[in-house]
Amino acid sequence: MNDDTIAAIATAIGASSIGIIRISGNDAGKIANKVFRAKSGVSLLERPSYSISYGSAIDENNNMLDEVLALTMWAPHSFTGEDVVEIQCHGGTIVLRSILELILRTGARLADPGEFSKRAFLNGKLDLSQAEAIMDIINAKTETALYAAANNIQGDIKKEITDIRMNILRLIAYLEADIDFPEEDINRLTDQEVYEQLQQIEEDIKILIETFKSGRILREGLKTVLIGRPNVGKSSIMNAFLKEKRAIVTDIPGTTRDVIEEYYNIKGMPLILVDTAGLRDTDDIIEKLGVERTKDELEKADLILYVFAITELQSEADLLQLEDIPKDKLIVLINKHDLLKDREHEEKILRILSGYKVVLLSATENYGIEELKETIIKQYDVHGMEINKKPLITNTRHKDALLKGQQAIRGAKNSVNDKMPSDFISIDLRQALLSLGEISGETLEEDIVEQIFSQFCLGK
Ligand code: GDP
C-alpha cells in the first residue's frame, strides 16, 4: 500500500533562514540523489543513516537551485519507518517550491496532509495517541499545554491504556479458561474476586477520564465569557487581566498574529475570550439572557465572569441577572473597589453574594487581578494534575473511547452481580478491550484513521 514515495515541504511557508523538504518511501534515496550533488562527490545512497551531506540542488538542465544539506535516515530508523531524506535549503517560498517540484518531477508524489505521520502509524513507529500528540505539540498554546503533549508523544497514554487492556485481557483469559475447560483443575477466581478486579479496572479508567476536565482546557483553551452592564469596567478588566499575558506564540517577533492571538496565557492555562459582542454591551442583560443565542454562548462557555461595579450594587434584586447562569462556572467580579466609601457596604455585598465565588478588584488601580487568576486556576485545577507525572487526557476522541470502555466494564460488573454465566461477562470485557483499543488506533476502522490523519497539516 505504501510502495510509492512521497514528498512535501515540512516547514512553514514564508521567508525564513531554512526550509525543509521531506521525502519518504522506497525511492527516497534514489530520487534525492538525482536532485542533489554532494561537494564530496559521495552519492547519498552510500551515506549511512543519520548523516548530513553538504552540496547543491541541481535541476535537469544542470541549473543550481540552492546550496543545501541532505540528511539521510534509512528504514526502519526514521520517523515514518521508511527510507527518508530531508533536504534543508534556504527558507524562501520560491526556492522551496522549485526544489519540491523538481523532486516531484523526479518520481515522488506530493504527500497528503498527515501522510508522513500516517505512514509512521501504519509502520508501527507510533500509535494513534502519539501521532495526535504531535499535532498537540505543534498547536500548543502555553508551555503547560506543551508539557502535557510532550508526555503523550513519549507514550504516557499509550502505556496507561496498554496496562489497563492487559488487565482486562488477563481477566478474559481466566473467564474463558473456565468456559472452555470447566472440568480442569485451574486456579478459579471467585465472583467476588472477579468483581474486585472489575472495580479496579473501572477505577483506573475513571481516573483517566477525570483528567479530561483539565486536559481539554489545556488543549483547547478555557472558553471564557465576560459580561455585565455597560460601564461596569469590562474593557478595563480585560486590559488589566490580559495585558502582560498574551499567548507565548504572539510574543515571538515575526510570528503571525492570527487565530492564536485570541488565546491568553493565564499561569500556563490558555484562555480564550469567546466573542460576546452581543452580550457585552446591552442595557438590558436580563432581556438579552432570554435570547437563545446568548443562552447558547453561556452554555458552551467553561467560565463566565460576571462584572458588577461596587458602586451600583445595592440589593439582592440586582442579582436577578445571575439567576440563569450555572454557578459552577460563574465567578462574580465586583469592580471599582477603589471607589468604595464604607466597609459596611462591602460587607453587605459579600453577604448578599454568599454562595457565589466572588473576587473584589479594581481594574484601573490594578488590584484583585492576581487573585482572579488564582481563583480561575484553582477552579480548573490545571496545576494540581501534576502534569509532569500523570498522563492527561486532552483529546475528546480518547475521552469518548474511555467512556465506552467504562460503560462496558459496568455492564460486566452488573453481570457478575446478577450471577450471569462467564461468557456474558467476557462479552462486555471484549467490548471494553475494543473501545480502549481505539485510543491507540489498534481497533479503529480504517476510514476513521484516515479521517484523523487528514486533519494534520501538510508535510506532517
Ligand atoms: P465597560 O463598558 O463595561 O467595558 O466599561 P469600561 O471598561 O469602558 O469602563 C467604564 C468606565 O469606568 C471607564 O471610565 C473606566 O475608566 C472606569 N473604570 C473601570 N474600572 C474601574 C475601576 O476599577 N475603578 C474606577 N474608579 N473606575 C473604573
Short mmCIF file of C-alpha atoms and ligand atoms in Angstrom, two decimals:
data_model
loop_
_atom_site.label_atom_id
_atom_site.label_comp_id
_atom_site.label_asym_id
_atom_site.label_seq_id
_atom_site.Cartn_x
_atom_site.Cartn_y
_atom_site.Cartn_z
CA MET A 1 0.00 0.00 0.00
CA ASN A 2 2.92 2.30 0.72
CA ASP A 3 5.12 1.48 -2.19
CA ASP A 4 5.17 4.98 -3.63
CA THR A 5 7.47 7.72 -2.43
CA ILE A 6 6.02 10.93 -1.08
CA ALA A 7 7.45 14.42 -0.64
CA ALA A 8 6.33 17.72 0.87
CA ILE A 9 7.62 20.95 2.31
CA ALA A 10 7.82 20.33 6.06
CA THR A 11 8.41 23.89 7.27
CA ALA A 12 6.13 26.92 7.25
CA ILE A 13 5.88 28.89 4.04
CA GLY A 14 7.33 32.39 4.14
CA ALA A 15 10.81 33.89 4.23
CA SER A 16 12.98 32.21 6.85
CA SER A 17 16.56 31.13 7.18
CA ILE A 18 15.98 27.48 6.42
CA GLY A 19 13.23 25.36 4.92
CA ILE A 20 12.98 21.59 4.86
CA ILE A 21 11.64 19.26 2.20
CA ARG A 22 10.95 15.75 3.33
CA ILE A 23 10.97 12.68 1.11
CA SER A 24 9.82 9.26 2.36
CA GLY A 25 9.43 5.88 0.70
CA ASN A 26 11.35 3.14 -1.10
CA ASP A 27 12.81 5.53 -3.68
CA ALA A 28 13.58 8.41 -1.32
CA GLY A 29 17.35 7.84 -1.59
CA LYS A 30 17.32 7.37 -5.35
CA ILE A 31 15.17 10.45 -6.01
CA ALA A 32 17.11 12.66 -3.60
CA ASN A 33 20.38 11.51 -5.10
CA LYS A 34 19.21 12.63 -8.55
CA VAL A 35 18.48 16.19 -7.44
CA PHE A 36 21.41 16.51 -5.03
CA ARG A 37 25.09 16.84 -5.90
CA ALA A 38 27.42 16.40 -2.92
CA LYS A 39 30.52 18.59 -2.71
CA SER A 40 32.42 15.48 -1.60
CA GLY A 41 31.22 13.60 -4.67
CA VAL A 42 29.89 10.78 -2.47
CA SER A 43 26.48 9.50 -3.55
CA LEU A 44 23.68 9.86 -0.98
CA LEU A 45 22.99 6.16 -1.41
CA GLU A 46 26.37 5.37 0.07
CA ARG A 47 25.83 7.52 3.11
CA PRO A 48 24.93 5.85 6.42
CA SER A 49 21.77 6.61 8.37
CA TYR A 50 21.69 9.94 10.24
CA SER A 51 24.41 11.53 8.16
CA ILE A 52 24.44 15.02 6.74
CA SER A 53 25.86 15.82 3.31
CA TYR A 54 26.65 19.28 2.02
CA GLY A 55 26.03 20.08 -1.63
CA SER A 56 23.67 21.64 -4.15
CA ALA A 57 20.22 21.04 -5.54
CA ILE A 58 20.57 20.70 -9.31
CA ASP A 59 17.74 20.52 -11.83
CA GLU A 60 17.51 18.51 -15.09
CA ASN A 61 19.25 21.29 -17.04
CA ASN A 62 22.14 21.42 -14.62
CA ASN A 63 20.95 24.68 -13.05
CA MET A 64 21.82 25.01 -9.43
CA LEU A 65 18.74 25.93 -7.38
CA ASP A 66 20.34 26.35 -3.95
CA GLU A 67 23.10 25.24 -1.64
CA VAL A 68 21.60 22.57 0.56
CA LEU A 69 22.18 19.93 3.22
CA ALA A 70 20.79 16.42 2.77
CA LEU A 71 20.00 14.25 5.80
CA THR A 72 19.68 10.53 5.24
CA MET A 73 17.64 8.30 7.56
CA TRP A 74 17.25 4.79 6.25
CA ALA A 75 14.44 2.36 7.09
CA PRO A 76 13.46 1.40 9.68
CA HIS A 77 15.29 4.07 11.68
CA SER A 78 13.30 7.09 10.56
CA PHE A 79 10.13 8.91 11.58
CA THR A 80 7.99 7.04 9.05
CA GLY A 81 9.91 3.78 9.33
CA GLU A 82 10.72 4.11 5.60
CA ASP A 83 13.78 5.49 3.84
CA VAL A 84 13.70 9.23 4.46
CA VAL A 85 15.82 12.05 3.07
CA GLU A 86 15.35 15.60 4.27
CA ILE A 87 16.71 18.42 2.18
CA GLN A 88 17.49 21.61 4.05
CA CYS A 89 17.58 24.60 1.75
CA HIS A 90 17.10 28.32 2.31
CA GLY A 91 13.63 29.20 3.51
CA GLY A 92 12.20 31.21 0.62
CA THR A 93 8.87 30.31 -0.93
CA ILE A 94 10.22 30.05 -4.48
CA VAL A 95 13.33 28.06 -3.64
CA LEU A 96 11.33 25.58 -1.56
CA ARG A 97 8.70 25.21 -4.24
CA SER A 98 11.24 24.84 -7.04
CA ILE A 99 13.11 22.05 -5.25
CA LEU A 100 9.86 20.31 -4.29
CA GLU A 101 8.62 20.46 -7.90
CA LEU A 102 11.93 19.07 -9.10
CA ILE A 103 11.60 16.18 -6.64
CA LEU A 104 8.03 15.54 -7.82
CA ARG A 105 9.19 15.50 -11.45
CA THR A 106 11.89 13.03 -10.46
CA GLY A 107 9.34 10.46 -9.28
CA ALA A 108 7.89 11.35 -5.89
CA ARG A 109 4.22 12.10 -5.29
CA LEU A 110 3.03 15.10 -3.27
CA ALA A 111 2.16 13.86 0.24
CA ASP A 112 -1.39 14.20 1.55
CA PRO A 113 -1.88 16.15 4.77
CA GLY A 114 -0.68 14.00 7.67
CA GLU A 115 0.62 11.27 5.37
CA PHE A 116 4.09 11.07 6.93
CA SER A 117 2.52 10.56 10.35
CA LYS A 118 0.04 8.09 8.92
CA ARG A 119 2.89 6.03 7.49
CA ALA A 120 4.66 6.18 10.86
CA PHE A 121 1.46 4.84 12.44
CA LEU A 122 0.94 2.11 9.82
CA ASN A 123 4.57 1.05 10.17
CA GLY A 124 4.18 0.78 13.94
CA LYS A 125 6.54 3.65 14.75
CA LEU A 126 3.86 5.37 16.85
CA ASP A 127 0.37 4.65 18.00
CA LEU A 128 -2.52 6.98 17.23
CA SER A 129 -2.38 8.77 20.58
CA GLN A 130 1.28 9.60 19.98
CA ALA A 131 0.56 10.78 16.44
CA GLU A 132 -2.18 13.03 17.79
CA ALA A 133 0.24 14.38 20.39
CA ILE A 134 2.44 15.62 17.54
CA MET A 135 -0.35 17.92 16.45
CA ASP A 136 -0.90 18.99 20.04
CA ILE A 137 2.77 19.93 20.32
CA ILE A 138 2.56 21.96 17.14
CA ASN A 139 -0.62 23.69 18.29
CA ALA A 140 0.26 24.06 21.99
CA LYS A 141 -0.90 27.43 23.27
CA THR A 142 1.08 27.60 26.50
CA GLU A 143 4.11 25.84 27.96
CA THR A 144 1.90 23.81 30.31
CA ALA A 145 -0.09 22.54 27.33
CA LEU A 146 3.20 21.71 25.64
CA TYR A 147 4.46 19.64 28.59
CA ALA A 148 1.24 17.61 28.57
CA ALA A 149 1.51 16.96 24.83
CA ALA A 150 5.20 16.13 25.10
CA ASN A 151 4.45 13.48 27.72
CA ASN A 152 1.83 11.99 25.44
CA ILE A 153 4.18 11.81 22.49
CA GLN A 154 6.52 9.81 24.71
CA GLY A 155 3.70 7.31 25.03
CA ASP A 156 2.35 8.04 28.50
CA ILE A 157 -1.25 7.47 27.44
CA LYS A 158 -0.23 4.52 25.35
CA LYS A 159 1.40 2.90 28.38
CA GLU A 160 -1.52 3.58 30.69
CA ILE A 161 -4.06 2.20 28.21
CA THR A 162 -1.88 -0.84 27.46
CA ASP A 163 -1.72 -1.62 31.19
CA ILE A 164 -5.49 -1.40 31.56
CA ARG A 165 -6.03 -3.53 28.45
CA MET A 166 -3.60 -6.15 29.77
CA ASN A 167 -5.60 -6.37 33.00
CA ILE A 168 -8.82 -6.83 31.02
CA LEU A 169 -7.20 -9.45 28.82
CA ARG A 170 -5.95 -11.39 31.84
CA LEU A 171 -9.44 -11.43 33.29
CA ILE A 172 -10.88 -12.62 29.96
CA ALA A 173 -8.31 -15.42 29.91
CA TYR A 174 -9.42 -16.57 33.36
CA LEU A 175 -13.09 -16.45 32.48
CA GLU A 176 -12.68 -18.18 29.15
CA ALA A 177 -10.48 -20.91 30.56
CA ASP A 178 -13.38 -21.54 32.86
CA ILE A 179 -15.78 -21.79 29.92
CA ASP A 180 -13.53 -23.94 27.76
CA PHE A 181 -12.19 -26.30 30.41
CA PRO A 182 -14.79 -26.37 33.16
CA GLU A 183 -13.53 -29.71 34.48
CA GLU A 184 -9.87 -28.81 34.55
CA ASP A 185 -8.36 -28.01 37.84
CA ILE A 186 -7.40 -24.42 37.15
CA ASN A 187 -6.96 -21.61 39.57
CA ARG A 188 -10.51 -20.20 39.56
CA LEU A 189 -11.45 -16.70 40.62
CA THR A 190 -14.44 -16.33 42.87
CA ASP A 191 -17.23 -13.98 41.79
CA GLN A 192 -16.05 -11.64 44.48
CA GLU A 193 -12.51 -11.61 43.07
CA VAL A 194 -13.76 -11.02 39.52
CA TYR A 195 -15.88 -8.15 40.80
CA GLU A 196 -12.95 -6.61 42.64
CA GLN A 197 -10.76 -6.77 39.57
CA LEU A 198 -13.51 -5.15 37.50
CA GLN A 199 -13.84 -2.48 40.15
CA GLN A 200 -10.10 -1.73 39.94
CA ILE A 201 -10.19 -1.57 36.12
CA GLU A 202 -13.15 0.80 36.23
CA GLU A 203 -11.32 2.97 38.76
CA ASP A 204 -8.23 3.15 36.51
CA ILE A 205 -10.41 4.22 33.58
CA LYS A 206 -12.27 6.74 35.73
CA ILE A 207 -9.07 8.41 36.89
CA LEU A 208 -8.06 8.95 33.28
CA ILE A 209 -11.50 10.30 32.32
CA GLU A 210 -11.29 12.79 35.18
CA THR A 211 -8.06 14.25 33.83
CA PHE A 212 -10.01 15.34 30.75
CA LYS A 213 -11.57 18.26 32.60
CA SER A 214 -8.17 19.96 32.80
CA GLY A 215 -6.74 18.22 29.76
CA ARG A 216 -9.33 19.55 27.34
CA ILE A 217 -8.85 23.07 28.64
CA LEU A 218 -5.10 22.79 28.24
CA ARG A 219 -5.52 21.69 24.66
CA GLU A 220 -8.43 23.84 23.52
CA GLY A 221 -8.29 26.77 25.93
CA LEU A 222 -10.72 27.85 28.63
CA LYS A 223 -13.72 29.33 26.82
CA THR A 224 -14.49 32.44 28.79
CA VAL A 225 -17.37 34.91 28.59
CA LEU A 226 -17.09 38.32 30.22
CA ILE A 227 -20.45 40.03 30.79
CA GLY A 228 -22.08 42.81 32.75
CA ARG A 229 -23.93 46.09 32.23
CA PRO A 230 -22.27 48.92 30.30
CA ASN A 231 -19.65 50.91 32.16
CA VAL A 232 -19.04 48.42 34.94
CA GLY A 233 -15.47 48.13 33.64
CA LYS A 234 -15.41 45.08 31.40
CA SER A 235 -12.97 46.53 28.89
CA SER A 236 -10.75 47.82 31.67
CA ILE A 237 -10.70 44.40 33.33
CA MET A 238 -9.86 42.77 30.04
CA ASN A 239 -6.92 45.10 29.61
CA ALA A 240 -5.63 44.68 33.14
CA PHE A 241 -6.26 40.98 33.19
CA LEU A 242 -4.73 40.11 29.90
CA LYS A 243 -2.18 42.84 29.39
CA GLU A 244 1.02 41.05 30.17
CA LYS A 245 -0.15 37.56 29.41
CA ARG A 246 -0.61 37.29 25.70
CA ALA A 247 -0.17 33.80 24.32
CA ILE A 248 3.51 32.90 24.15
CA VAL A 249 3.42 32.44 20.39
CA THR A 250 2.47 36.02 19.71
CA ASP A 251 5.36 37.29 21.82
CA ILE A 252 7.84 35.89 19.36
CA PRO A 253 8.76 38.61 16.86
CA GLY A 254 7.89 37.67 13.34
CA THR A 255 5.19 35.12 14.10
CA THR A 256 1.88 35.84 12.51
CA ARG A 257 -0.88 37.17 14.70
CA ASP A 258 -3.81 35.17 13.51
CA VAL A 259 -6.11 32.87 15.42
CA ILE A 260 -3.55 32.35 18.15
CA GLU A 261 -3.94 35.92 19.21
CA GLU A 262 -7.23 35.15 20.85
CA TYR A 263 -5.51 32.93 23.39
CA TYR A 264 -4.14 34.35 26.61
CA ASN A 265 -1.75 32.61 28.92
CA ILE A 266 -3.06 32.60 32.49
CA LYS A 267 -0.32 30.95 34.53
CA GLY A 268 0.10 28.23 31.94
CA MET A 269 -3.56 27.82 31.11
CA PRO A 270 -4.70 29.03 27.70
CA LEU A 271 -7.77 31.23 27.99
CA ILE A 272 -9.88 32.20 25.03
CA LEU A 273 -12.37 35.03 25.14
CA VAL A 274 -15.49 33.96 23.34
CA ASP A 275 -16.98 36.63 21.14
CA THR A 276 -19.61 38.18 23.30
CA ALA A 277 -20.16 41.33 21.31
CA GLY A 278 -23.89 40.85 21.61
CA LEU A 279 -23.62 40.21 25.31
CA ARG A 280 -21.11 42.75 26.40
CA ASP A 281 -22.88 45.94 25.58
CA THR A 282 -26.52 45.82 26.21
CA ASP A 283 -28.62 47.86 28.54
CA ASP A 284 -30.95 45.07 29.33
CA ILE A 285 -28.97 41.99 30.09
CA ILE A 286 -31.92 40.20 31.63
CA GLU A 287 -33.83 40.52 28.41
CA LYS A 288 -30.73 39.57 26.46
CA LEU A 289 -30.17 36.50 28.54
CA GLY A 290 -33.52 35.27 27.34
CA VAL A 291 -32.29 35.24 23.79
CA GLU A 292 -31.45 31.72 22.68
CA ARG A 293 -28.13 32.58 21.09
CA THR A 294 -26.94 34.15 24.28
CA LYS A 295 -28.01 31.18 26.34
CA ASP A 296 -26.19 29.02 23.90
CA GLU A 297 -22.99 31.03 24.39
CA LEU A 298 -23.29 30.74 28.13
CA GLU A 299 -23.89 27.03 27.90
CA LYS A 300 -20.82 26.46 25.77
CA ALA A 301 -18.61 28.59 27.99
CA ASP A 302 -16.31 27.00 30.56
CA LEU A 303 -16.15 30.14 32.62
CA ILE A 304 -18.45 33.13 32.97
CA LEU A 305 -17.06 36.29 34.52
CA TYR A 306 -19.97 38.48 35.55
CA VAL A 307 -18.96 42.02 36.36
CA PHE A 308 -20.68 44.46 38.73
CA ALA A 309 -19.47 47.88 39.77
CA ILE A 310 -19.39 48.01 43.56
CA THR A 311 -20.94 51.44 43.49
CA GLU A 312 -24.03 50.25 41.65
CA LEU A 313 -24.66 47.04 43.50
CA GLN A 314 -27.21 47.67 46.22
CA SER A 315 -29.51 44.80 46.99
CA GLU A 316 -30.35 41.23 46.15
CA ALA A 317 -32.64 42.50 43.42
CA ASP A 318 -29.53 43.40 41.43
CA LEU A 319 -28.52 39.75 41.39
CA LEU A 320 -31.52 38.69 39.31
CA GLN A 321 -29.21 38.77 36.33
CA LEU A 322 -27.27 35.86 37.75
CA GLU A 323 -30.20 33.50 38.01
CA ASP A 324 -29.85 31.87 34.63
CA ILE A 325 -26.14 31.24 34.99
CA PRO A 326 -24.88 27.88 36.24
CA LYS A 327 -23.00 28.56 39.48
CA ASP A 328 -20.25 26.03 38.88
CA LYS A 329 -18.77 28.08 36.10
CA LEU A 330 -19.54 31.53 37.41
CA ILE A 331 -17.17 33.96 39.06
CA VAL A 332 -18.69 37.28 40.14
CA LEU A 333 -16.35 40.23 39.79
CA ILE A 334 -17.01 43.27 41.94
CA ASN A 335 -15.12 46.00 40.16
CA LYS A 336 -14.33 49.64 41.04
CA HIS A 337 -13.48 48.56 44.57
CA ASP A 338 -11.30 51.68 44.84
CA LEU A 339 -14.49 53.78 44.88
CA LEU A 340 -15.81 52.01 47.97
CA LYS A 341 -16.89 54.61 50.54
CA ASP A 342 -17.52 52.47 53.62
CA ARG A 343 -16.61 48.96 54.75
CA GLU A 344 -20.22 48.25 55.63
CA HIS A 345 -21.23 48.40 52.01
CA GLU A 346 -18.57 45.81 51.16
CA GLU A 347 -19.77 43.55 53.96
CA LYS A 348 -23.35 43.89 52.78
CA ILE A 349 -22.42 43.00 49.24
CA LEU A 350 -20.41 39.98 50.31
CA ARG A 351 -23.38 38.91 52.40
CA ILE A 352 -25.87 39.05 49.55
CA LEU A 353 -23.36 37.24 47.37
CA SER A 354 -22.63 34.47 49.84
CA GLY A 355 -22.79 31.20 47.94
CA TYR A 356 -21.12 32.78 44.92
CA LYS A 357 -17.47 32.80 44.06
CA VAL A 358 -16.57 36.48 44.34
CA VAL A 359 -13.45 38.48 43.54
CA LEU A 360 -13.17 42.14 44.56
CA LEU A 361 -11.00 44.17 42.26
CA SER A 362 -10.12 47.46 40.73
CA ALA A 363 -9.26 47.38 37.07
CA THR A 364 -7.92 50.90 36.99
CA GLU A 365 -5.94 50.66 40.26
CA ASN A 366 -4.80 47.23 39.17
CA TYR A 367 -5.53 45.12 42.22
CA GLY A 368 -7.50 41.91 42.62
CA ILE A 369 -6.35 40.77 39.18
CA GLU A 370 -3.82 38.28 40.58
CA GLU A 371 -6.46 36.90 42.89
CA LEU A 372 -8.80 36.47 39.96
CA LYS A 373 -6.18 34.49 38.08
CA GLU A 374 -5.54 32.31 41.12
CA THR A 375 -9.27 31.71 41.51
CA ILE A 376 -9.55 30.61 37.90
CA ILE A 377 -6.52 28.33 38.08
CA LYS A 378 -7.75 26.74 41.31
CA GLN A 379 -11.19 26.14 39.86
CA TYR A 380 -9.79 24.21 36.92
CA ASP A 381 -7.03 22.52 38.85
CA VAL A 382 -4.62 22.58 35.96
CA HIS A 383 -1.53 22.52 38.14
CA GLY A 384 -2.97 20.05 40.62
CA MET A 385 -2.84 17.46 37.88
CA GLU A 386 0.95 17.20 38.25
CA ILE A 387 1.21 17.18 34.53
CA ASN A 388 4.74 16.00 34.51
CA LYS A 389 3.87 12.77 36.21
CA LYS A 390 0.40 11.75 35.09
CA PRO A 391 -0.88 11.32 31.58
CA LEU A 392 -3.53 13.85 30.85
CA ILE A 393 -6.41 13.05 28.53
CA THR A 394 -6.65 16.11 26.31
CA ASN A 395 -8.48 14.70 23.34
CA THR A 396 -12.27 14.25 23.09
CA ARG A 397 -11.82 11.15 20.96
CA HIS A 398 -9.79 9.50 23.73
CA LYS A 399 -12.28 10.53 26.39
CA ASP A 400 -15.20 9.08 24.40
CA ALA A 401 -13.36 5.78 23.97
CA LEU A 402 -12.67 5.68 27.72
CA LEU A 403 -16.34 6.37 28.47
CA LYS A 404 -17.38 3.49 26.22
CA GLY A 405 -14.84 1.27 27.97
CA GLN A 406 -16.15 2.31 31.37
CA GLN A 407 -19.71 1.56 30.27
CA ALA A 408 -18.70 -1.94 29.18
CA ILE A 409 -16.90 -2.62 32.48
CA ARG A 410 -20.03 -1.52 34.34
CA GLY A 411 -22.01 -3.97 32.20
CA ALA A 412 -19.60 -6.72 33.25
CA LYS A 413 -19.99 -5.75 36.91
CA ASN A 414 -23.77 -5.98 36.60
CA SER A 415 -23.45 -9.41 35.03
CA VAL A 416 -21.35 -10.59 37.98
CA ASN A 417 -23.92 -9.17 40.39
CA ASP A 418 -26.73 -10.90 38.53
CA LYS A 419 -24.80 -14.20 38.65
CA MET A 420 -24.75 -14.42 34.86
CA PRO A 421 -22.56 -17.08 33.22
CA SER A 422 -18.93 -16.21 32.49
CA ASP A 423 -19.41 -15.75 28.76
CA PHE A 424 -21.73 -12.80 29.39
CA ILE A 425 -19.02 -11.08 31.40
CA SER A 426 -16.49 -11.96 28.79
CA ILE A 427 -18.54 -10.28 26.02
CA ASP A 428 -18.57 -6.99 27.94
CA LEU A 429 -14.86 -7.27 28.61
CA ARG A 430 -14.15 -7.78 24.93
CA GLN A 431 -16.21 -4.68 24.20
CA ALA A 432 -14.12 -2.72 26.72
CA LEU A 433 -10.97 -4.02 25.07
CA LEU A 434 -12.19 -2.81 21.67
CA SER A 435 -13.19 0.62 22.97
CA LEU A 436 -9.86 1.24 24.68
CA GLY A 437 -8.04 -0.03 21.59
CA GLU A 438 -9.50 2.90 19.64
CA ILE A 439 -7.18 5.23 21.51
CA SER A 440 -4.02 3.62 20.18
CA GLY A 441 -5.79 3.08 16.86
CA GLU A 442 -5.43 -0.71 17.10
CA THR A 443 -9.14 -1.41 16.87
CA LEU A 444 -10.17 1.63 14.90
CA GLU A 445 -11.67 1.28 11.45
CA GLU A 446 -9.51 2.38 8.57
CA ASP A 447 -11.70 5.24 7.37
CA ILE A 448 -11.70 6.80 10.84
CA VAL A 449 -7.91 6.56 10.95
CA GLU A 450 -7.81 8.22 7.52
CA GLN A 451 -10.06 11.00 8.73
CA ILE A 452 -7.90 11.67 11.79
CA PHE A 453 -4.73 11.98 9.75
CA SER A 454 -6.41 14.17 7.14
CA GLN A 455 -6.77 16.85 9.82
CA PHE A 456 -2.99 17.04 10.17
CA CYS A 457 -1.11 19.75 8.36
CA LEU A 458 0.65 19.31 5.07
CA GLY A 459 4.16 17.93 5.36
CA LYS A 460 3.48 16.40 8.77
P1 GDP B 1 -17.40 48.58 30.06
O1 GDP B 1 -18.43 49.39 29.35
O2 GDP B 1 -18.02 47.63 31.00
O3 GDP B 1 -16.43 47.92 29.13
O4 GDP B 1 -16.60 49.59 31.00
P2 GDP B 1 -15.20 50.30 30.73
O5 GDP B 1 -14.08 49.36 30.96
O6 GDP B 1 -15.25 51.01 29.44
O7 GDP B 1 -15.16 51.33 31.93
C1 GDP B 1 -16.15 52.35 32.11
C2 GDP B 1 -15.57 53.47 32.94
O8 GDP B 1 -15.29 53.01 34.24
C3 GDP B 1 -14.25 53.99 32.40
O9 GDP B 1 -14.24 55.39 32.56
C4 GDP B 1 -13.20 53.35 33.28
O10 GDP B 1 -12.04 54.13 33.40
C5 GDP B 1 -13.93 53.25 34.58
N1 GDP B 1 -13.44 52.13 35.41
C6 GDP B 1 -13.29 50.85 35.00
N2 GDP B 1 -12.80 50.10 36.03
C7 GDP B 1 -12.65 50.92 37.08
C8 GDP B 1 -12.18 50.74 38.42
O11 GDP B 1 -11.80 49.66 38.88
N3 GDP B 1 -12.17 51.86 39.23
C9 GDP B 1 -12.58 53.07 38.78
N4 GDP B 1 -12.52 54.06 39.62
N5 GDP B 1 -13.01 53.26 37.53
C10 GDP B 1 -13.06 52.23 36.68
#
